[in-house]
């Protein structure tokens, strides 16, 4: 039961990430100009709506993009999207916190599992503060956060703070998924079963780790695409306009220390890095799948390794379509959600390739199996 509760929490976190993508792409994220941790209701009168609108007008997004062209009805639409995103996050927090307190108080969940889940709850609470810290940067002139891009920039949040918010969200999601799998899947000693399967898992894991790193770097480069609006330039593929390698990237790598900020702010450099990491992820996933097919992996690991290149390849195709079509909101949200699905696939692979503790290897199989059953019963009775 605890494992399925965590699966539900994973689904809610996934939906939260998707809603966050829509909030950003629809231009709604800077519409609420204050924040309180307990939340609040929507404005209940026309006068309160007008007050919120006047507050919004004080900041660069309205002044540079909407001055004189946005009506109150337009503002209400984007305000509702941001308000819903915030309230949905609070709802996810309640879904996680209330059962955790109950399960901990009844000692249904205890020991290391309780500590891990409490840590994840703390990370989730901190996400609210990180999210506001990110949004707050959007009220500053954008030149303050990305000085290399020159004057008259489009108002947006700091790509660095966006990356922090994204990284924390993915960390929270991975933590919940990993703990759910730990409760619902057999232990490594039981899953691998034979010495051959165990040796195969150890070999496959050595290749899976660098593939996971490539996928992780690709995901972490995404906020710099989004935060710099880099997806709305070089809308061609496979070349970037007329170049396989953009000259901006060549100039950046010629003196990487002096040009460090260009790797996170310059449109051509950021997009080339994201493309290159995506290609590395696809080829790495294909290589891992081919290698795994030659090894006697247990069924769960074999299936996870086979599915990984499908997820990564589909995500790359979705990214190319999003780029070529100039980042329509629907495809942009789908691409962000697809990235989380790819991450889920990587977590499934690494979890399936876990190795048993050294002490477990010396025990007879029957004893190991009985111990695994007892441990699962104790964690989720």
mmCIF file with all atom_site columns, N, CA and C in Angstrom, residues 101-111 114 378-379:
data_model
loop_
_atom_site.group_PDB
_atom_site.id
_atom_site.type_symbol
_atom_site.label_atom_id
_atom_site.label_alt_id
_atom_site.label_comp_id
_atom_site.label_asym_id
_atom_site.label_entity_id
_atom_site.label_seq_id
_atom_site.pdbx_PDB_ins_code
_atom_site.Cartn_x
_atom_site.Cartn_y
_atom_site.Cartn_z
_atom_site.occupancy
_atom_site.B_iso_or_equiv
_atom_site.pdbx_formal_charge
_atom_site.auth_seq_id
_atom_site.auth_comp_id
_atom_site.auth_asym_id
_atom_site.auth_atom_id
_atom_site.pdbx_PDB_model_num
ATOM 1  N N  . UNK A 1 101 ? 2.750  11.602 7.770  1.00 0.00 ? 101 UNK A N  1
ATOM 2  C CA . UNK A 1 101 ? 2.645  11.823 9.214  1.00 0.00 ? 101 UNK A CA 1
ATOM 3  C C  . UNK A 1 101 ? 1.875  10.674 9.870  1.00 0.00 ? 101 UNK A C  1
ATOM 4  N N  . UNK A 1 102 ? 0.783  10.251 9.237  1.00 0.00 ? 102 UNK A N  1
ATOM 5  C CA . UNK A 1 102 ? -0.022 9.153  9.787  1.00 0.00 ? 102 UNK A CA 1
ATOM 6  C C  . UNK A 1 102 ? 0.782  7.848  9.808  1.00 0.00 ? 102 UNK A C  1
ATOM 7  N N  . UNK A 1 103 ? 1.427  7.537  8.683  1.00 0.00 ? 103 UNK A N  1
ATOM 8  C CA . UNK A 1 103 ? 2.182  6.281  8.600  1.00 0.00 ? 103 UNK A CA 1
ATOM 9  C C  . UNK A 1 103 ? 3.356  6.276  9.566  1.00 0.00 ? 103 UNK A C  1
ATOM 10 N N  . UNK A 1 104 ? 3.990  7.447  9.755  1.00 0.00 ? 104 UNK A N  1
ATOM 11 C CA . UNK A 1 104 ? 5.090  7.522  10.708 1.00 0.00 ? 104 UNK A CA 1
ATOM 12 C C  . UNK A 1 104 ? 4.604  7.396  12.139 1.00 0.00 ? 104 UNK A C  1
ATOM 13 N N  . UNK A 1 105 ? 3.482  8.063  12.437 1.00 0.00 ? 105 UNK A N  1
ATOM 14 C CA . UNK A 1 105 ? 2.949  8.003  13.803 1.00 0.00 ? 105 UNK A CA 1
ATOM 15 C C  . UNK A 1 105 ? 2.511  6.589  14.167 1.00 0.00 ? 105 UNK A C  1
ATOM 16 N N  . UNK A 1 106 ? 1.959  5.862  13.204 1.00 0.00 ? 106 UNK A N  1
ATOM 17 C CA . UNK A 1 106 ? 1.520  4.475  13.456 1.00 0.00 ? 106 UNK A CA 1
ATOM 18 C C  . UNK A 1 106 ? 2.659  3.475  13.307 1.00 0.00 ? 106 UNK A C  1
ATOM 19 N N  . UNK A 1 107 ? 3.849  3.965  12.989 1.00 0.00 ? 107 UNK A N  1
ATOM 20 C CA . UNK A 1 107 ? 5.043  3.121  12.793 1.00 0.00 ? 107 UNK A CA 1
ATOM 21 C C  . UNK A 1 107 ? 4.835  2.089  11.690 1.00 0.00 ? 107 UNK A C  1
ATOM 22 N N  . UNK A 1 108 ? 3.972  2.402  10.754 1.00 0.00 ? 108 UNK A N  1
ATOM 23 C CA . UNK A 1 108 ? 3.846  1.569  9.560  1.00 0.00 ? 108 UNK A CA 1
ATOM 24 C C  . UNK A 1 108 ? 5.053  1.801  8.663  1.00 0.00 ? 108 UNK A C  1
ATOM 25 N N  . UNK A 1 109 ? 5.473  3.056  8.576  1.00 0.00 ? 109 UNK A N  1
ATOM 26 C CA . UNK A 1 109 ? 6.725  3.404  7.903  1.00 0.00 ? 109 UNK A CA 1
ATOM 27 C C  . UNK A 1 109 ? 7.688  3.870  8.975  1.00 0.00 ? 109 UNK A C  1
ATOM 28 N N  . UNK A 1 110 ? 8.886  3.306  8.991  1.00 0.00 ? 110 UNK A N  1
ATOM 29 C CA . UNK A 1 110 ? 9.841  3.650  10.045 1.00 0.00 ? 110 UNK A CA 1
ATOM 30 C C  . UNK A 1 110 ? 11.256 3.422  9.530  1.00 0.00 ? 110 UNK A C  1
ATOM 31 N N  . UNK A 1 111 ? 12.205 3.753  10.374 1.00 0.00 ? 111 UNK A N  1
ATOM 32 C CA . UNK A 1 111 ? 13.595 3.506  10.059 1.00 0.00 ? 111 UNK A CA 1
ATOM 33 C C  . UNK A 1 111 ? 14.089 4.324  8.869  1.00 0.00 ? 111 UNK A C  1
ATOM 34 N N  . UNK A 1 114 ? 11.461 5.965  6.527  1.00 0.00 ? 114 UNK A N  1
ATOM 35 C CA . UNK A 1 114 ? 10.832 7.165  7.076  1.00 0.00 ? 114 UNK A CA 1
ATOM 36 C C  . UNK A 1 114 ? 11.760 8.370  6.943  1.00 0.00 ? 114 UNK A C  1
ATOM 37 N N  . UNK A 1 378 ? 7.626  -5.654 6.506  1.00 0.00 ? 378 UNK A N  1
ATOM 38 C CA . UNK A 1 378 ? 7.890  -4.718 7.580  1.00 0.00 ? 378 UNK A CA 1
ATOM 39 C C  . UNK A 1 378 ? 7.775  -3.283 7.104  1.00 0.00 ? 378 UNK A C  1
ATOM 40 N N  . UNK A 1 379 ? 8.185  -3.010 5.841  1.00 0.00 ? 379 UNK A N  1
ATOM 41 C CA . UNK A 1 379 ? 8.159  -1.639 5.331  1.00 0.00 ? 379 UNK A CA 1
ATOM 42 C C  . UNK A 1 379 ? 6.769  -1.187 4.954  1.00 0.00 ? 379 UNK A C  1
#
